[in-house]
mmCIF file of C-alpha atoms in Angstrom:
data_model
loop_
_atom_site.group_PDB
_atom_site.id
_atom_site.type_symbol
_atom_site.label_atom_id
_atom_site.label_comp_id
_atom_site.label_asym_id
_atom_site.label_seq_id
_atom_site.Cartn_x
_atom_site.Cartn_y
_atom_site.Cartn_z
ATOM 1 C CA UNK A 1 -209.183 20.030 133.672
ATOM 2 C CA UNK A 2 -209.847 16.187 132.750
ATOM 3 C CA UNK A 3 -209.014 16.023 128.819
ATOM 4 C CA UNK A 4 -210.344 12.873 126.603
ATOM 5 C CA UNK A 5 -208.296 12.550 123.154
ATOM 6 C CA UNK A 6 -210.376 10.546 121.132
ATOM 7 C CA UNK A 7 -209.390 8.939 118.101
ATOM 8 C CA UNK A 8 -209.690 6.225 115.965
ATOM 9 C CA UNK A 9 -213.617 6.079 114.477
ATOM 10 C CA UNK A 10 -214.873 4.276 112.008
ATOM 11 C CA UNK A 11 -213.618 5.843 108.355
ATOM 12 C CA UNK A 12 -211.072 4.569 106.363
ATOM 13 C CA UNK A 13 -208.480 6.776 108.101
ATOM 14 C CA UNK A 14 -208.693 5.287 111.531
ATOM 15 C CA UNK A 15 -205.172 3.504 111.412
ATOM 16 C CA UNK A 16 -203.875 7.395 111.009
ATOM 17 C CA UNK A 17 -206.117 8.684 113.381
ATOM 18 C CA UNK A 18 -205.051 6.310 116.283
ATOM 19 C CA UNK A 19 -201.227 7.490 115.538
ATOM 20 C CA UNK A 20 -202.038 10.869 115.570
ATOM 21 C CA UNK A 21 -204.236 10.661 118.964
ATOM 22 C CA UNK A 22 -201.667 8.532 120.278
ATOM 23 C CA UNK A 23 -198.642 11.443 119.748
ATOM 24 C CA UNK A 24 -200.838 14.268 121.416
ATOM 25 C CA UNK A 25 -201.994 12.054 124.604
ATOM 26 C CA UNK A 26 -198.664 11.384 124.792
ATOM 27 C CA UNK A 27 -197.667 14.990 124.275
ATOM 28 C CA UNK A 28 -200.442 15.886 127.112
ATOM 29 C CA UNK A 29 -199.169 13.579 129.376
ATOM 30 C CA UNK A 30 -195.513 14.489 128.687
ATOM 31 C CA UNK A 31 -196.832 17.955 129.948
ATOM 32 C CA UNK A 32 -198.904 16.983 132.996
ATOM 33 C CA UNK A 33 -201.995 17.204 132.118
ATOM 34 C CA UNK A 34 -204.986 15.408 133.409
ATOM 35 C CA UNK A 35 -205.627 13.104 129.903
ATOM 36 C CA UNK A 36 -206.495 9.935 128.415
ATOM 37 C CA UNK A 37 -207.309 8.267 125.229
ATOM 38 C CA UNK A 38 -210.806 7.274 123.605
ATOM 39 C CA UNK A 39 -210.347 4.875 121.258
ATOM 40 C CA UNK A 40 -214.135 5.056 119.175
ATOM 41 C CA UNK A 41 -214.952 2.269 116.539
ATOM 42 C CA UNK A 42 -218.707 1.060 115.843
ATOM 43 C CA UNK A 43 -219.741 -0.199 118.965
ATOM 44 C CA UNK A 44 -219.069 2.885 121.140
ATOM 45 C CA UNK A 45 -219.280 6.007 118.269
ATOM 46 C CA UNK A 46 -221.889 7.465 120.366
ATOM 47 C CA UNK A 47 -221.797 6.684 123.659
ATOM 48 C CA UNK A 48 -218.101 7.257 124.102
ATOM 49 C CA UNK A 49 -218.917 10.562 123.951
ATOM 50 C CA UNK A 50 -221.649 10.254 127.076
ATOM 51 C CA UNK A 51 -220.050 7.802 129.227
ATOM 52 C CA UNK A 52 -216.832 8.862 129.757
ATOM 53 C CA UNK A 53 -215.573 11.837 132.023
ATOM 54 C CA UNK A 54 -213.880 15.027 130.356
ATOM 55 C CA UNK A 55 -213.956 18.760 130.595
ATOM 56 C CA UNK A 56 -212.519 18.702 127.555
ATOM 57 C CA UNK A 57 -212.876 16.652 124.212
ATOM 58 C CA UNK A 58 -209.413 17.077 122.499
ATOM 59 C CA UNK A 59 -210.308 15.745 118.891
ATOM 60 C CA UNK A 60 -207.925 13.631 116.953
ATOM 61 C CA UNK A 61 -210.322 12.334 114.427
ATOM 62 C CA UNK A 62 -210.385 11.896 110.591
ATOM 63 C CA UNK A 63 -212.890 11.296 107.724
ATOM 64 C CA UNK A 64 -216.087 10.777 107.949
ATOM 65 C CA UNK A 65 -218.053 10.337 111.605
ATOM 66 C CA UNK A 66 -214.972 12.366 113.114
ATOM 67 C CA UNK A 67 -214.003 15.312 110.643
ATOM 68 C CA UNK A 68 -216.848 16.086 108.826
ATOM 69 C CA UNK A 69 -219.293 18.075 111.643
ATOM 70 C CA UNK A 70 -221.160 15.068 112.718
ATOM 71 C CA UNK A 71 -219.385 14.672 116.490
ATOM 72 C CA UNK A 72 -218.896 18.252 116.769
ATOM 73 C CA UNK A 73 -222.378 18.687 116.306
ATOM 74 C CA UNK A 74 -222.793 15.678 118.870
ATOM 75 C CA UNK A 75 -220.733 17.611 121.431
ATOM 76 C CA UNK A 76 -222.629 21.348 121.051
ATOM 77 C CA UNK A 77 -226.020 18.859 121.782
ATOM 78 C CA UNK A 78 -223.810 17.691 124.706
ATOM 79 C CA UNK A 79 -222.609 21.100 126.203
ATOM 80 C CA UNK A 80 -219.094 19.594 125.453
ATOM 81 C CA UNK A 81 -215.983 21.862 125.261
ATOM 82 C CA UNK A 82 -213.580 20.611 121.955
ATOM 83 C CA UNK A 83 -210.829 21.186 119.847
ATOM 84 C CA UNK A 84 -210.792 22.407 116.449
ATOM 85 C CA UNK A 85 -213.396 23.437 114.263
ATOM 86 C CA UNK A 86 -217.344 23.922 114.862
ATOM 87 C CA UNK A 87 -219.397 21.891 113.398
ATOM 88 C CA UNK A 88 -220.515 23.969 110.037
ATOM 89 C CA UNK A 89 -216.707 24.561 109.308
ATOM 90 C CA UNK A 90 -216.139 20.976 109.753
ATOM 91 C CA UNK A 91 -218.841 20.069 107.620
ATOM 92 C CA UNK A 92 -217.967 22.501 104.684
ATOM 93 C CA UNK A 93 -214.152 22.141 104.689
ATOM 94 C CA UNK A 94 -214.683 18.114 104.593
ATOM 95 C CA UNK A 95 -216.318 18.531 101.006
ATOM 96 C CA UNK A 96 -213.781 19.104 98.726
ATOM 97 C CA UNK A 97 -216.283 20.625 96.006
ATOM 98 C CA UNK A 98 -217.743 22.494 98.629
ATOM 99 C CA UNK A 99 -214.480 24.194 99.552
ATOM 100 C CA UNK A 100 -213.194 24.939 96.103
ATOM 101 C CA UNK A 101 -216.495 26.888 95.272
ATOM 102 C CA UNK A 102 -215.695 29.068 98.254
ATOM 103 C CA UNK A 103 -211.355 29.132 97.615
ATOM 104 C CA UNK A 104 -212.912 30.515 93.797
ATOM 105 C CA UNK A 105 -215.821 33.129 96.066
ATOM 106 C CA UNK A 106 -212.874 34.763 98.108
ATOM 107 C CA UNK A 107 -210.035 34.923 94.685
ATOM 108 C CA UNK A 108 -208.032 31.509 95.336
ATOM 109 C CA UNK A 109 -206.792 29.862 92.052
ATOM 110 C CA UNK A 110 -208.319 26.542 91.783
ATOM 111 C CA UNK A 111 -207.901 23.679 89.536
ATOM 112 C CA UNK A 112 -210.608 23.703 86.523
ATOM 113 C CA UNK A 113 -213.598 21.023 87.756
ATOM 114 C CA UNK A 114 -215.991 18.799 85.935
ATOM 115 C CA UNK A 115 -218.788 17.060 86.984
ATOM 116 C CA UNK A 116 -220.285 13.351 85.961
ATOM 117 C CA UNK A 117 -222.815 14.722 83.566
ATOM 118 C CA UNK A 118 -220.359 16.689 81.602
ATOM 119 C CA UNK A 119 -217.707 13.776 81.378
ATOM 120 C CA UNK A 120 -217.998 13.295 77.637
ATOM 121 C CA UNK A 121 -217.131 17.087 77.028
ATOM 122 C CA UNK A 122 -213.540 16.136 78.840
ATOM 123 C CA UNK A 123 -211.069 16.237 75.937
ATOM 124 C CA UNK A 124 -208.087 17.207 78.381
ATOM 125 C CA UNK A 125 -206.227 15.088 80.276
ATOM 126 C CA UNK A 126 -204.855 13.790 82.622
ATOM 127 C CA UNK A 127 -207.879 14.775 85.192
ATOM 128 C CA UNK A 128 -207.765 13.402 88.715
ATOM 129 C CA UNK A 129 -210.873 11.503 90.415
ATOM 130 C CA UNK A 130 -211.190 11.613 94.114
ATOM 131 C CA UNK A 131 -214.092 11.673 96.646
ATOM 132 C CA UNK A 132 -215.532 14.932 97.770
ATOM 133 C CA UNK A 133 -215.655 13.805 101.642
ATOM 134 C CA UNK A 134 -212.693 11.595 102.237
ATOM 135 C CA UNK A 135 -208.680 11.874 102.751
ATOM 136 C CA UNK A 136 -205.179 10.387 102.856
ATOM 137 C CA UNK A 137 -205.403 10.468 99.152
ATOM 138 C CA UNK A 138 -207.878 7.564 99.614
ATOM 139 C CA UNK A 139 -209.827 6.516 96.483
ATOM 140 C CA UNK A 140 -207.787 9.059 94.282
ATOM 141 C CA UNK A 141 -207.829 8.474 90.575
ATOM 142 C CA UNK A 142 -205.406 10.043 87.574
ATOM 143 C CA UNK A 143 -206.963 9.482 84.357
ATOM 144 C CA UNK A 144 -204.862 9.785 81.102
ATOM 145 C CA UNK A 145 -208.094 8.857 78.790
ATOM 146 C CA UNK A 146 -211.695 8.788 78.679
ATOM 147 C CA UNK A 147 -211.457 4.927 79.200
ATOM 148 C CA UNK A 148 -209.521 5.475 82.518
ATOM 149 C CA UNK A 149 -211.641 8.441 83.627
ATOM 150 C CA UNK A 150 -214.707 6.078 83.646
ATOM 151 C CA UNK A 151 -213.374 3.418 84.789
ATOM 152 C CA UNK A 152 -212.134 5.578 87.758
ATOM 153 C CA UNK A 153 -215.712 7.149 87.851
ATOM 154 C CA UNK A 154 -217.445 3.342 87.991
ATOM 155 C CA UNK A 155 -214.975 2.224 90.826
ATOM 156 C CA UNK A 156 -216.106 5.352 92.762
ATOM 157 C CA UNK A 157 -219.440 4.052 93.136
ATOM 158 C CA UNK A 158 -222.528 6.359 94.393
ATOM 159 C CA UNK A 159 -219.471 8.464 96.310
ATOM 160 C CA UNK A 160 -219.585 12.397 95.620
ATOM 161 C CA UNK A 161 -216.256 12.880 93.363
ATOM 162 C CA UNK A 162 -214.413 16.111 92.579
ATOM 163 C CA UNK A 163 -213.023 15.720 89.105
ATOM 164 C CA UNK A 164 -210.370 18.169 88.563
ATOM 165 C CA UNK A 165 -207.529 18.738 85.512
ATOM 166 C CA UNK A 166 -204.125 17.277 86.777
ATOM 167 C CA UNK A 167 -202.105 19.651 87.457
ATOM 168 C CA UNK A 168 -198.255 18.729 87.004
ATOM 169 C CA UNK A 169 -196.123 20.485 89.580
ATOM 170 C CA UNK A 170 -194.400 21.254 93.120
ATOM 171 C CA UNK A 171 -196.474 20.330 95.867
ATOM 172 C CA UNK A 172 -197.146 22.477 98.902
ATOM 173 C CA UNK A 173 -198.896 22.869 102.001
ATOM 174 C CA UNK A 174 -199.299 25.487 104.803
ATOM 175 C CA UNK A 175 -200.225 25.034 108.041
ATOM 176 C CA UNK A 176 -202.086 27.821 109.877
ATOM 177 C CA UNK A 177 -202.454 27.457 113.699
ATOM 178 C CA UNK A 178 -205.107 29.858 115.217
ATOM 179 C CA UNK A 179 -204.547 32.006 112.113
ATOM 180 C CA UNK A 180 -201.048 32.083 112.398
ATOM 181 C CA UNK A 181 -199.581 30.604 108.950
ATOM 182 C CA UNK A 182 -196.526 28.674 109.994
ATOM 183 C CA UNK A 183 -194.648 28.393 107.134
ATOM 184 C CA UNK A 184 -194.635 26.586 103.479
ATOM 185 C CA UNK A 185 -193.800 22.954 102.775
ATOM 186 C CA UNK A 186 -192.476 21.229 99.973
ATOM 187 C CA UNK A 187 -193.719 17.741 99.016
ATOM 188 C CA UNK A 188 -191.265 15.451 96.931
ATOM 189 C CA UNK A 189 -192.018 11.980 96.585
ATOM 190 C CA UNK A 190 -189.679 9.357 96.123
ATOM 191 C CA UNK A 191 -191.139 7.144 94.076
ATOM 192 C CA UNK A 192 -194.687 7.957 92.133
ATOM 193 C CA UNK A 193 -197.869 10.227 93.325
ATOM 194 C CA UNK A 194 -197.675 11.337 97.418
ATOM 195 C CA UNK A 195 -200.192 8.652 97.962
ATOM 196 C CA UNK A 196 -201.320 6.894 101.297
ATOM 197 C CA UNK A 197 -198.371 5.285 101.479
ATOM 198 C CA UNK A 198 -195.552 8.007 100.625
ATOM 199 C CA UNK A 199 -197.458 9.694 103.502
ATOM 200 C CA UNK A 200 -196.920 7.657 106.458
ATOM 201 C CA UNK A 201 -194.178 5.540 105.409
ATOM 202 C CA UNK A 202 -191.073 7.254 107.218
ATOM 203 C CA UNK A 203 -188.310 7.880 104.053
ATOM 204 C CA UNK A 204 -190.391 7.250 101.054
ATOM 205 C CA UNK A 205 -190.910 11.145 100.936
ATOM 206 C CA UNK A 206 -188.549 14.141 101.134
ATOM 207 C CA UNK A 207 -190.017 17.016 102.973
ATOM 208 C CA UNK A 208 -187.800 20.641 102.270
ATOM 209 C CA UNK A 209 -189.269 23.587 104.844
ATOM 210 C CA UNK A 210 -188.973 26.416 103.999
ATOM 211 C CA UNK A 211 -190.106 25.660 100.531
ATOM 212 C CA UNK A 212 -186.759 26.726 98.300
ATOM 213 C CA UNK A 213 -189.344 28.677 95.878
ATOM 214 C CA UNK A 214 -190.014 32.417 95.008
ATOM 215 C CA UNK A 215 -190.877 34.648 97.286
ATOM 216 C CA UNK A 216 -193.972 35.972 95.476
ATOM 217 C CA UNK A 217 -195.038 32.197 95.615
ATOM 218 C CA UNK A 218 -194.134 31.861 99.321
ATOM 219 C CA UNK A 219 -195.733 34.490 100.563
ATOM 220 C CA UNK A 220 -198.773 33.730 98.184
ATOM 221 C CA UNK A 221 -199.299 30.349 99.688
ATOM 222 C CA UNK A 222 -199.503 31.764 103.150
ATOM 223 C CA UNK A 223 -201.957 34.256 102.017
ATOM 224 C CA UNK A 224 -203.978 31.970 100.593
ATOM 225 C CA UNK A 225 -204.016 29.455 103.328
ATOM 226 C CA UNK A 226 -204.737 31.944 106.012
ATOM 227 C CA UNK A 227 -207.294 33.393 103.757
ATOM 228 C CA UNK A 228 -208.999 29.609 103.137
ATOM 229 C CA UNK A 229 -208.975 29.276 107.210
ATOM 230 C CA UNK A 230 -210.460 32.394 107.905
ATOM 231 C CA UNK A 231 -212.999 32.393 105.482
ATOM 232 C CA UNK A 232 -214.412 29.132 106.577
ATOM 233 C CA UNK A 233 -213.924 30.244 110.139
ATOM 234 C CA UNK A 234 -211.861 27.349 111.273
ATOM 235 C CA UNK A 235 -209.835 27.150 114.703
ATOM 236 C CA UNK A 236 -207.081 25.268 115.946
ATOM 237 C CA UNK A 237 -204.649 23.815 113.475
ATOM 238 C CA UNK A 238 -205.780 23.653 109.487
ATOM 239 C CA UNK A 239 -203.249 22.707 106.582
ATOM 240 C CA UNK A 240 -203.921 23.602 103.329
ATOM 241 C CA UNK A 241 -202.516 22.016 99.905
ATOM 242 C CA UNK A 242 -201.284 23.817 96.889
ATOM 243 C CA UNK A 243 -199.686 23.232 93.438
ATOM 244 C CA UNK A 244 -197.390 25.337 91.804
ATOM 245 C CA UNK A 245 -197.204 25.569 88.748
ATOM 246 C CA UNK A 246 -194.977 28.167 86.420
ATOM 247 C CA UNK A 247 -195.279 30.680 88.907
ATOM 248 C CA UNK A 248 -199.231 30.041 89.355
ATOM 249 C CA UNK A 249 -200.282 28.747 92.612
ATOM 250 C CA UNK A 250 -203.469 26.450 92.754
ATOM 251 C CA UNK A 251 -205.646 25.599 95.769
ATOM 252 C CA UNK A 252 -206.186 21.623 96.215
ATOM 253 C CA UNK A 253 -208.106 21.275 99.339
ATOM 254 C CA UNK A 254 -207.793 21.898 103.226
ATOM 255 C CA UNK A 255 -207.752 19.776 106.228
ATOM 256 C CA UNK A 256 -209.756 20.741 109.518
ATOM 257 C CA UNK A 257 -207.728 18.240 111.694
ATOM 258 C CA UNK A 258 -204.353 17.711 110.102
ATOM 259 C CA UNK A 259 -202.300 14.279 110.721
ATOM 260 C CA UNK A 260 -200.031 14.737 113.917
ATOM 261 C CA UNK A 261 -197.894 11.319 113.481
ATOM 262 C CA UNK A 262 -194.365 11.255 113.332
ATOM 263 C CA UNK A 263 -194.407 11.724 109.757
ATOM 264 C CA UNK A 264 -196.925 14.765 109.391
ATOM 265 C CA UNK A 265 -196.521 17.942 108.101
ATOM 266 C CA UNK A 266 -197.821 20.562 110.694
ATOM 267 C CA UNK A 267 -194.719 19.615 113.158
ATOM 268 C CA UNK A 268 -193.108 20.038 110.362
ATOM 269 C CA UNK A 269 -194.024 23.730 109.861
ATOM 270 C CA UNK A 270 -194.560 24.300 113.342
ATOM 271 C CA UNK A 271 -190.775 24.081 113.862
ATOM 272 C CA UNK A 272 -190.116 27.315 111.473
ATOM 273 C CA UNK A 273 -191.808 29.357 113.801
ATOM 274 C CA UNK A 274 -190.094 27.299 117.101
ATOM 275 C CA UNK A 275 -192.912 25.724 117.886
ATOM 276 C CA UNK A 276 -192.650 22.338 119.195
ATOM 277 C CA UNK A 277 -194.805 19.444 118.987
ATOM 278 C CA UNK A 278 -195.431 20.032 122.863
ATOM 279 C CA UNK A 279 -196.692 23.800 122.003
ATOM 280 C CA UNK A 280 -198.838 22.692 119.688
ATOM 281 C CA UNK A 281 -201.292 21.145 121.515
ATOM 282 C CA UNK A 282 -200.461 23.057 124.964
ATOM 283 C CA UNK A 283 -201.630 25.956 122.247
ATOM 284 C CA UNK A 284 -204.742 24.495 121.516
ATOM 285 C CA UNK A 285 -205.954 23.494 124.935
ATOM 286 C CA UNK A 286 -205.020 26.952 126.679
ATOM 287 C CA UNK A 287 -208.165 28.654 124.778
ATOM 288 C CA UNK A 288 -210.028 26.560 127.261
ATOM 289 C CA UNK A 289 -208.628 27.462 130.490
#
């Protein structure tokens, strides 16, 4: 089985994407498969996809044109085996507003939203302002006033925004791999918000796994995650992120093809169940032997 990792694209998390698709080909190699690395940008978003050789099309894409249902939906026109999710559970998960209406549907605690025509009725804050279809923490606002919160609004352009209350606590995120949960993570920042560059700058984070929290909470998140990846029928690896807050746990959003850098959080988890980074991705290209 010939596998092509492609990575890279042309959203604003390419620089990720590239480390991540870098890790698994090298993981794939390590383990003797038949692989080799895409790299896609502008020029060769499409045709990549046609020209090149591969049984299989492992997918280490994020954002928009790579996580979002458009090149999954590319490869079903193609006949194309790949990784991860279809291309409706792509497409849903990647809206944040989307996914939250769903998270509420199925009983997961979300964060109270707002949308633009209903800003003036805001009278609590802080509120955060983010886009509904991108990640990495990319274009993320918090607003302490009304001035801020358009200001953040007016920045954000024509984008679709999820405008949420801030909610003040621990951070969390589960990883579920082929609806396994793996575990719980704890997200402490050394300095400010867990922004693009807390995320993949090695020690400007400290990551505690298991999450040193209650029990009820633990076990909550798990549930939750699990029941976020099911109910949007997602495969391979998800990750879903949570704030907890005085005992009550709140559903942020979920990722359809989590980071797998040296810094991410899925190898992370993966290790509280002995998984390496090696079985992860052996894991997810069994299903198509």
């Amino acid at each position: 089985m010939k596998i092509a990792v492609f990575m890279g694209g042309i959203s604003s998390e390419k620089e990720v994407s590239v480390r991540t698709g870098t890790a698994i080909l090298n993981s794939l190699i390590r383990q003797g498969y038949d692989a080799y690395g895409v790299t896609l940008d502008k020029n060769n978003l499409l045709t990549a996809f046609i020209e090149n050789e591969y049984d299989l099309a492992y997918l280490a894409l994020h954002g928009e044109y790579g996580e979002d249902g458009r090149i999954q939906g590319l490869l079903d026109i193609l006949g194309k085996k790949y990784t991860g999710c279809g291309m409706i559970s792509s497409a849903v998960s990647m809206d944040k507003d989307l996914t939250k209406k769903i998270a509420q549907a199925v009983g997961v605690r979300t964060p109270k939203s707002y949308t633009r025509e209903n800003l003036e009725n805001i009278d609590k804050f802080p509120v955060v302002v983010k886009p509904s279809t991108e990640g990495s923490t990319v274009g993320l606002y918090i607003c302490h006033n009304k001035e801020e919160l358009l200001d953040a609004v007016e920045k954000s352009g024509e984008k679709d925004l999820v405008i949420e209350e801030f909610i003040k606590g621990e951070e969390l995120t589960v990883g579920v791999l082929e609806g396994e949960p793996l575990g719980v993570l704890k997200i402490t920042p050394k300095i400010g918000l867990y922004d693009y560059k807390s995320k993949y700058t090695a020690g400007m984070t400290e990551y505690e796994y298991p999450a040193k929290i209650s029990e009820k909470s633990y076990q909550e998140a798990m549930e939750y995650a699990t029941i976020i990846h099911n109910s949007l029928k997602m495969k391979g690896v998800s990750r879903s992120d949570f704030i907890l807050k005085d005992g009550e746990l709140y559903f942020l959003e979920v990722n359809s093809c989590p980071g797998m850098t040296e810094t991410s959080l899925v190898p992370k988890l993966a290790t509280l169940k002995g998984y390496t980074f090696d079985d992860i991705t052996r894991k997810i290209v069994e299903k198509f032997r």
